PDB file of C-alpha atoms in Angstrom:
ATOM      1  CA  UNK A   1      36.971 -16.223 -83.001  1.00 36.00           C
ATOM      2  CA  UNK A   2      40.760 -15.971 -82.749  1.00 43.00           C
ATOM      3  CA  UNK A   3      40.269 -16.964 -79.055  1.00 44.00           C
ATOM      4  CA  UNK A   4      39.440 -20.198 -80.073  1.00 47.00           C
ATOM      5  CA  UNK A   5      42.800 -20.907 -81.637  1.00 56.00           C
ATOM      6  CA  UNK A   6      44.457 -21.162 -78.337  1.00 68.00           C
ATOM      7  CA  UNK A   7      44.638 -23.974 -75.797  1.00 79.00           C
ATOM      8  CA  UNK A   8      45.623 -23.659 -72.209  1.00 84.00           C
ATOM      9  CA  UNK A   9      46.044 -26.972 -70.557  1.00 87.00           C
ATOM     10  CA  UNK A  10      46.852 -27.693 -66.892  1.00 85.00           C
ATOM     11  CA  UNK A  11      48.230 -30.752 -65.189  1.00 85.00           C
ATOM     12  CA  UNK A  12      49.064 -30.897 -61.470  1.00 81.00           C
ATOM     13  CA  UNK A  13      51.799 -33.012 -60.290  1.00 76.00           C
ATOM     14  CA  UNK A  14      51.691 -31.745 -56.338  1.00 72.00           C
ATOM     15  CA  UNK A  15      54.571 -29.487 -56.075  1.00 74.00           C
ATOM     16  CA  UNK A  16      54.972 -28.729 -59.804  1.00 79.00           C
ATOM     17  CA  UNK A  17      52.167 -27.458 -62.276  1.00 84.00           C
ATOM     18  CA  UNK A  18      52.634 -28.021 -66.032  1.00 87.00           C
ATOM     19  CA  UNK A  19      50.781 -25.244 -68.246  1.00 88.00           C
ATOM     20  CA  UNK A  20      50.951 -26.046 -71.806  1.00 90.00           C
ATOM     21  CA  UNK A  21      50.124 -23.326 -74.416  1.00 89.00           C
ATOM     22  CA  UNK A  22      49.217 -24.272 -77.944  1.00 88.00           C
ATOM     23  CA  UNK A  23      47.818 -22.261 -81.120  1.00 87.00           C
ATOM     24  CA  UNK A  24      48.310 -18.751 -82.386  1.00 87.00           C
ATOM     25  CA  UNK A  25      49.098 -16.109 -79.652  1.00 88.00           C
ATOM     26  CA  UNK A  26      48.735 -12.623 -80.437  1.00 88.00           C
ATOM     27  CA  UNK A  27      47.670  -9.291 -78.622  1.00 88.00           C
ATOM     28  CA  UNK A  28      44.068 -10.497 -78.612  1.00 88.00           C
ATOM     29  CA  UNK A  29      44.970 -13.662 -76.302  1.00 88.00           C
ATOM     30  CA  UNK A  30      47.441 -11.873 -74.084  1.00 89.00           C
ATOM     31  CA  UNK A  31      44.886 -11.154 -71.323  1.00 88.00           C
ATOM     32  CA  UNK A  32      43.327 -14.478 -71.020  1.00 86.00           C
ATOM     33  CA  UNK A  33      47.040 -16.162 -71.152  1.00 87.00           C
ATOM     34  CA  UNK A  34      48.148 -13.662 -68.503  1.00 88.00           C
ATOM     35  CA  UNK A  35      44.585 -13.903 -66.092  1.00 87.00           C
ATOM     36  CA  UNK A  36      45.383 -17.905 -66.889  1.00 84.00           C
ATOM     37  CA  UNK A  37      49.313 -18.184 -65.941  1.00 83.00           C
ATOM     38  CA  UNK A  38      49.206 -15.772 -63.091  1.00 83.00           C
ATOM     39  CA  UNK A  39      46.259 -17.470 -61.483  1.00 84.00           C
ATOM     40  CA  UNK A  40      48.199 -20.661 -61.600  1.00 78.00           C
ATOM     41  CA  UNK A  41      51.669 -18.993 -60.398  1.00 77.00           C
ATOM     42  CA  UNK A  42      49.652 -17.762 -57.266  1.00 78.00           C
ATOM     43  CA  UNK A  43      48.988 -21.685 -56.112  1.00 71.00           C
ATOM     44  CA  UNK A  44      50.709 -23.699 -53.834  1.00 66.00           C
ATOM     45  CA  UNK A  45      52.954 -25.068 -56.606  1.00 61.00           C
ATOM     46  CA  UNK A  46      56.595 -24.538 -56.315  1.00 74.00           C
ATOM     47  CA  UNK A  47      57.500 -25.372 -59.847  1.00 82.00           C
ATOM     48  CA  UNK A  48      55.904 -23.457 -62.969  1.00 85.00           C
ATOM     49  CA  UNK A  49      56.508 -25.794 -65.985  1.00 89.00           C
ATOM     50  CA  UNK A  50      55.070 -23.621 -69.428  1.00 91.00           C
ATOM     51  CA  UNK A  51      55.259 -25.943 -72.251  1.00 92.00           C
ATOM     52  CA  UNK A  52      55.351 -24.266 -75.485  1.00 92.00           C
ATOM     53  CA  UNK A  53      56.488 -26.604 -78.215  1.00 91.00           C
ATOM     54  CA  UNK A  54      53.278 -26.066 -80.033  1.00 90.00           C
ATOM     55  CA  UNK A  55      52.694 -22.314 -79.424  1.00 90.00           C
ATOM     56  CA  UNK A  56      53.132 -19.718 -81.996  1.00 90.00           C
ATOM     57  CA  UNK A  57      53.930 -16.345 -80.739  1.00 91.00           C
ATOM     58  CA  UNK A  58      52.682 -13.416 -83.132  1.00 90.00           C
ATOM     59  CA  UNK A  59      53.861 -10.395 -80.597  1.00 91.00           C
ATOM     60  CA  UNK A  60      56.482  -9.830 -78.428  1.00 89.00           C
ATOM     61  CA  UNK A  61      54.510  -8.757 -75.498  1.00 91.00           C
ATOM     62  CA  UNK A  62      54.652 -12.399 -74.365  1.00 92.00           C
ATOM     63  CA  UNK A  63      58.222 -11.843 -73.577  1.00 92.00           C
ATOM     64  CA  UNK A  64      57.691  -9.408 -70.980  1.00 91.00           C
ATOM     65  CA  UNK A  65      54.565 -11.442 -69.565  1.00 91.00           C
ATOM     66  CA  UNK A  66      57.412 -14.409 -68.960  1.00 92.00           C
ATOM     67  CA  UNK A  67      59.767 -11.908 -67.593  1.00 92.00           C
ATOM     68  CA  UNK A  68      56.929 -10.618 -64.929  1.00 91.00           C
ATOM     69  CA  UNK A  69      56.179 -14.033 -64.371  1.00 90.00           C
ATOM     70  CA  UNK A  70      59.792 -15.000 -63.687  1.00 89.00           C
ATOM     71  CA  UNK A  71      60.095 -12.138 -61.083  1.00 90.00           C
ATOM     72  CA  UNK A  72      57.108 -12.816 -59.441  1.00 88.00           C
ATOM     73  CA  UNK A  73      57.885 -16.733 -58.628  1.00 86.00           C
ATOM     74  CA  UNK A  74      61.433 -15.882 -57.687  1.00 84.00           C
ATOM     75  CA  UNK A  75      60.272 -13.743 -55.174  1.00 84.00           C
ATOM     76  CA  UNK A  76      58.302 -16.512 -53.504  1.00 82.00           C
ATOM     77  CA  UNK A  77      61.236 -19.079 -53.934  1.00 80.00           C
ATOM     78  CA  UNK A  78      59.297 -20.556 -56.638  1.00 83.00           C
ATOM     79  CA  UNK A  79      61.072 -21.605 -60.046  1.00 84.00           C
ATOM     80  CA  UNK A  80      59.581 -21.117 -63.760  1.00 88.00           C
ATOM     81  CA  UNK A  81      61.032 -23.459 -66.652  1.00 89.00           C
ATOM     82  CA  UNK A  82      59.995 -22.919 -70.195  1.00 92.00           C
ATOM     83  CA  UNK A  83      59.937 -26.390 -71.955  1.00 92.00           C
ATOM     84  CA  UNK A  84      60.244 -26.388 -75.922  1.00 92.00           C
ATOM     85  CA  UNK A  85      62.683 -28.016 -78.210  1.00 90.00           C
ATOM     86  CA  UNK A  86      61.772 -26.006 -81.846  1.00 90.00           C
ATOM     87  CA  UNK A  87      63.708 -23.483 -83.519  1.00 91.00           C
ATOM     88  CA  UNK A  88      60.803 -20.975 -83.749  1.00 92.00           C
ATOM     89  CA  UNK A  89      60.924 -20.676 -79.805  1.00 91.00           C
ATOM     90  CA  UNK A  90      64.734 -20.716 -79.440  1.00 91.00           C
ATOM     91  CA  UNK A  91      64.765 -17.483 -81.922  1.00 92.00           C
ATOM     92  CA  UNK A  92      61.782 -15.835 -79.919  1.00 92.00           C
ATOM     93  CA  UNK A  93      63.165 -16.045 -76.699  1.00 92.00           C
ATOM     94  CA  UNK A  94      67.078 -15.922 -78.022  1.00 90.00           C
ATOM     95  CA  UNK A  95      66.941 -12.313 -76.791  1.00 89.00           C
ATOM     96  CA  UNK A  96      66.711 -13.754 -72.676  1.00 88.00           C
ATOM     97  CA  UNK A  97      68.280 -17.151 -73.436  1.00 86.00           C
ATOM     98  CA  UNK A  98      70.129 -16.643 -70.604  1.00 87.00           C
ATOM     99  CA  UNK A  99      67.359 -15.413 -68.322  1.00 88.00           C
ATOM    100  CA  UNK A 100      65.166 -18.128 -68.534  1.00 90.00           C
ATOM    101  CA  UNK A 101      65.232 -22.007 -67.913  1.00 88.00           C
ATOM    102  CA  UNK A 102      64.633 -23.853 -70.933  1.00 88.00           C
ATOM    103  CA  UNK A 103      64.414 -27.494 -71.071  1.00 90.00           C
ATOM    104  CA  UNK A 104      63.290 -30.022 -73.597  1.00 87.00           C
ATOM    105  CA  UNK A 105      61.084 -31.641 -71.055  1.00 85.00           C
ATOM    106  CA  UNK A 106      60.300 -32.041 -67.104  1.00 83.00           C
ATOM    107  CA  UNK A 107      62.380 -34.982 -67.197  1.00 83.00           C
ATOM    108  CA  UNK A 108      65.202 -33.535 -68.772  1.00 83.00           C
ATOM    109  CA  UNK A 109      65.029 -30.822 -66.250  1.00 82.00           C
ATOM    110  CA  UNK A 110      64.639 -33.273 -63.367  1.00 77.00           C
ATOM    111  CA  UNK A 111      67.756 -34.929 -64.660  1.00 74.00           C
ATOM    112  CA  UNK A 112      69.851 -31.804 -64.998  1.00 68.00           C
ATOM    113  CA  UNK A 113      71.546 -31.877 -61.772  1.00 57.00           C
ATOM    114  CA  UNK A 114      71.135 -32.798 -57.833  1.00 48.00           C
ATOM    115  CA  UNK A 115      70.345 -28.933 -57.024  1.00 51.00           C
ATOM    116  CA  UNK A 116      67.543 -29.444 -59.447  1.00 53.00           C
ATOM    117  CA  UNK A 117      66.347 -32.791 -58.313  1.00 52.00           C
ATOM    118  CA  UNK A 118      66.227 -31.689 -54.533  1.00 53.00           C
ATOM    119  CA  UNK A 119      64.022 -28.412 -55.626  1.00 53.00           C
ATOM    120  CA  UNK A 120      61.937 -31.031 -57.668  1.00 51.00           C
ATOM    121  CA  UNK A 121      61.048 -33.057 -54.195  1.00 50.00           C
ATOM    122  CA  UNK A 122      60.416 -29.707 -52.773  1.00 53.00           C
ATOM    123  CA  UNK A 123      63.773 -28.810 -50.743  1.00 51.00           C
ATOM    124  CA  UNK A 124      64.546 -25.067 -51.350  1.00 50.00           C
ATOM    125  CA  UNK A 125      67.627 -22.973 -49.733  1.00 48.00           C
ATOM    126  CA  UNK A 126      67.658 -19.315 -49.347  1.00 46.00           C
ATOM    127  CA  UNK A 127      70.324 -17.443 -48.175  1.00 45.00           C
ATOM    128  CA  UNK A 128      67.534 -15.009 -46.152  1.00 49.00           C
ATOM    129  CA  UNK A 129      64.996 -18.343 -45.311  1.00 48.00           C
ATOM    130  CA  UNK A 130      67.376 -21.016 -45.088  1.00 52.00           C
ATOM    131  CA  UNK A 131      66.361 -24.486 -45.845  1.00 54.00           C
ATOM    132  CA  UNK A 132      62.691 -24.635 -46.671  1.00 54.00           C
ATOM    133  CA  UNK A 133      60.132 -28.185 -47.523  1.00 54.00           C
ATOM    134  CA  UNK A 134      57.132 -28.142 -49.720  1.00 56.00           C
ATOM    135  CA  UNK A 135      54.110 -29.156 -47.317  1.00 64.00           C
ATOM    136  CA  UNK A 136      54.252 -32.677 -49.209  1.00 63.00           C
ATOM    137  CA  UNK A 137      57.706 -33.147 -48.001  1.00 63.00           C
ATOM    138  CA  UNK A 138      57.096 -31.240 -44.987  1.00 68.00           C
ATOM    139  CA  UNK A 139      54.416 -34.113 -44.105  1.00 77.00           C
ATOM    140  CA  UNK A 140      56.668 -36.721 -45.258  1.00 75.00           C
ATOM    141  CA  UNK A 141      59.709 -35.788 -43.049  1.00 74.00           C
ATOM    142  CA  UNK A 142      57.200 -35.642 -40.076  1.00 79.00           C
ATOM    143  CA  UNK A 143      55.636 -38.989 -40.889  1.00 83.00           C
ATOM    144  CA  UNK A 144      59.405 -40.413 -41.081  1.00 84.00           C
ATOM    145  CA  UNK A 145      60.214 -38.855 -37.936  1.00 87.00           C
ATOM    146  CA  UNK A 146      57.435 -39.805 -35.960  1.00 85.00           C
ATOM    147  CA  UNK A 147      57.758 -43.744 -37.309  1.00 84.00           C
ATOM    148  CA  UNK A 148      61.700 -43.489 -36.015  1.00 85.00           C
ATOM    149  CA  UNK A 149      60.513 -42.356 -32.763  1.00 86.00           C
ATOM    150  CA  UNK A 150      57.944 -44.921 -32.554  1.00 88.00           C
ATOM    151  CA  UNK A 151      60.541 -47.853 -33.481  1.00 87.00           C
ATOM    152  CA  UNK A 152      62.942 -46.474 -31.235  1.00 87.00           C
ATOM    153  CA  UNK A 153      60.832 -46.419 -28.257  1.00 85.00           C
ATOM    154  CA  UNK A 154      59.671 -50.081 -29.091  1.00 87.00           C
ATOM    155  CA  UNK A 155      63.371 -51.248 -29.077  1.00 88.00           C
ATOM    156  CA  UNK A 156      64.152 -49.435 -26.088  1.00 87.00           C
ATOM    157  CA  UNK A 157      60.930 -50.801 -24.299  1.00 82.00           C
ATOM    158  CA  UNK A 158      61.785 -54.030 -25.491  1.00 83.00           C
ATOM    159  CA  UNK A 159      65.347 -53.855 -23.842  1.00 84.00           C
ATOM    160  CA  UNK A 160      63.888 -52.261 -20.746  1.00 80.00           C
ATOM    161  CA  UNK A 161      61.973 -55.708 -20.272  1.00 82.00           C
ATOM    162  CA  UNK A 162      64.991 -58.011 -21.173  1.00 82.00           C
ATOM    163  CA  UNK A 163      67.031 -56.226 -18.491  1.00 85.00           C
ATOM    164  CA  UNK A 164      64.230 -56.396 -16.403  1.00 79.00           C
ATOM    165  CA  UNK A 165      63.709 -60.261 -17.138  1.00 80.00           C
ATOM    166  CA  UNK A 166      67.552 -60.529 -16.520  1.00 83.00           C
ATOM    167  CA  UNK A 167      67.985 -59.115 -13.227  1.00 82.00           C
ATOM    168  CA  UNK A 168      65.143 -61.075 -12.243  1.00 81.00           C
ATOM    169  CA  UNK A 169      66.648 -64.221 -13.059  1.00 83.00           C
ATOM    170  CA  UNK A 170      69.909 -62.891 -11.545  1.00 84.00           C
ATOM    171  CA  UNK A 171      67.919 -62.217  -8.406  1.00 81.00           C
ATOM    172  CA  UNK A 172      66.172 -65.371  -8.160  1.00 79.00           C
ATOM    173  CA  UNK A 173      69.865 -67.393  -8.970  1.00 80.00           C
ATOM    174  CA  UNK A 174      71.465 -65.473  -5.651  1.00 81.00           C
ATOM    175  CA  UNK A 175      68.419 -66.311  -3.599  1.00 80.00           C
ATOM    176  CA  UNK A 176      68.855 -70.338  -4.778  1.00 78.00           C
ATOM    177  CA  UNK A 177      72.489 -70.034  -3.968  1.00 78.00           C
ATOM    178  CA  UNK A 178      71.768 -68.403  -0.533  1.00 77.00           C
ATOM    179  CA  UNK A 179      69.727 -71.231   0.002  1.00 79.00           C
ATOM    180  CA  UNK A 180      71.941 -73.632  -0.844  1.00 76.00           C
ATOM    181  CA  UNK A 181      74.496 -72.301   1.282  1.00 77.00           C
ATOM    182  CA  UNK A 182      72.457 -72.263   4.204  1.00 77.00           C
ATOM    183  CA  UNK A 183      71.151 -75.954   3.424  1.00 75.00           C
ATOM    184  CA  UNK A 184      75.011 -76.758   3.490  1.00 76.00           C
ATOM    185  CA  UNK A 185      76.086 -75.071   6.448  1.00 75.00           C
ATOM    186  CA  UNK A 186      72.869 -76.753   8.273  1.00 75.00           C
ATOM    187  CA  UNK A 187      74.002 -79.944   7.099  1.00 73.00           C
ATOM    188  CA  UNK A 188      77.757 -79.394   8.123  1.00 71.00           C
ATOM    189  CA  UNK A 189      76.451 -78.864  11.855  1.00 75.00           C
ATOM    190  CA  UNK A 190      74.340 -81.406  11.866  1.00 70.00           C
ATOM    191  CA  UNK A 191      76.987 -84.204  10.611  1.00 68.00           C
ATOM    192  CA  UNK A 192      79.871 -82.278  12.797  1.00 64.00           C
ATOM    193  CA  UNK A 193      79.335 -84.615  15.883  1.00 67.00           C
ATOM    194  CA  UNK A 194      79.020 -87.734  13.543  1.00 61.00           C
ATOM    195  CA  UNK A 195      82.199 -86.811  11.681  1.00 62.00           C
ATOM    196  CA  UNK A 196      83.989 -86.506  15.207  1.00 63.00           C
ATOM    197  CA  UNK A 197      82.850 -89.878  16.591  1.00 62.00           C
ATOM    198  CA  UNK A 198      83.964 -91.517  13.439  1.00 60.00           C
ATOM    199  CA  UNK A 199      80.819 -92.417  11.714  1.00 55.00           C
ATOM    200  CA  UNK A 200      81.176 -90.183   8.664  1.00 53.00           C
ATOM    201  CA  UNK A 201      84.403 -90.317   6.873  1.00 55.00           C
ATOM    202  CA  UNK A 202      86.024 -86.820   6.440  1.00 54.00           C
ATOM    203  CA  UNK A 203      87.009 -86.852   2.970  1.00 54.00           C
ATOM    204  CA  UNK A 204      89.094 -83.710   3.136  1.00 51.00           C
ATOM    205  CA  UNK A 205      91.690 -85.563   5.142  1.00 49.00           C
ATOM    206  CA  UNK A 206      92.155 -88.590   2.866  1.00 45.00           C
ATOM    207  CA  UNK A 207      94.739 -86.285   0.738  1.00 44.00           C
ATOM    208  CA  UNK A 208      96.811 -86.121   4.327  1.00 45.00           C
ATOM    209  CA  UNK A 209      96.408 -90.369   5.761  1.00 44.00           C
ATOM    210  CA  UNK A 210      95.016 -92.037   2.890  1.00 47.00           C
ATOM    211  CA  UNK A 211      92.048 -93.964   2.928  1.00 46.00           C
ATOM    212  CA  UNK A 212      91.125 -95.348   6.063  1.00 45.00           C
ATOM    213  CA  UNK A 213      90.233 -99.019   6.101  1.00 50.00           C
ATOM    214  CA  UNK A 214      88.810 -99.784   9.582  1.00 55.00           C
ATOM    215  CA  UNK A 215      87.660 -97.672  12.844  1.00 55.00           C
ATOM    216  CA  UNK A 216      90.903 -98.969  14.645  1.00 57.00           C
ATOM    217  CA  UNK A 217      93.548 -97.608  12.232  1.00 64.00           C
ATOM    218  CA  UNK A 218      91.131 -94.286  11.995  1.00 62.00           C
ATOM    219  CA  UNK A 219      90.961 -94.122  15.964  1.00 64.00           C
ATOM    220  CA  UNK A 220      94.646 -94.536  16.369  1.00 68.00           C
ATOM    221  CA  UNK A 221      95.251 -91.776  13.888  1.00 70.00           C
ATOM    222  CA  UNK A 222      92.977 -89.349  15.754  1.00 67.00           C
ATOM    223  CA  UNK A 223      94.939 -90.370  19.213  1.00 66.00           C
ATOM    224  CA  UNK A 224      98.558 -90.086  17.283  1.00 70.00           C
ATOM    225  CA  UNK A 225      97.400 -86.438  16.213  1.00 70.00           C
ATOM    226  CA  UNK A 226      96.196 -85.037  19.728  1.00 63.00           C
ATOM    227  CA  UNK A 227      99.543 -86.222  21.075  1.00 65.00           C
ATOM    228  CA  UNK A 228     101.581 -84.415  18.340  1.00 67.00           C
ATOM    229  CA  UNK A 229      99.658 -81.177  19.441  1.00 57.00           C
TER     230      UNK A 229
END
């Protein structure tokens, strides 16, 4: 009959589990409560929130239960957080107030500091183990790294294609330049005799003797130039 007075509710939030105990908790209910809480503590959750706001402890044995649970969770780098804000629970846990972490709500725990927020999202640090990540955080971080690597690869590939295109353009322009130079040299060779005969005006010499107005003046200029040499 008295077992019907207790109520145990469980909410799974991924890396944390909230256990709500309600009702009158005496010696008769202790075994059932212990079994349920220890089973949940053995799960994958890194945070065990125990909401005791509506629980009424009739014996002190539950203090030992929570102390054992605290030691068990600390051994595997997990956390035990007690949730309540009434005077009855304050008086019940007063002896171990400096041992347990007690908050008014899960949200109050999350807002209590940066280190706790890191723990809440699944980042743990121990002097022996170093930094450890919860499975969900490890998966998210792995996906982030893979996505970053793929993005970097695509950027490098795009830049590689752009460089290859520019190199191809440079080669094409150089080849075009070579063709133009070759064509100019060929034309220079072709018109060389004509320039010597005066058929084609040599514009490179215009700055030396001015514009040649007739062929006679040009021939005289050539003859004078030959004699001066």
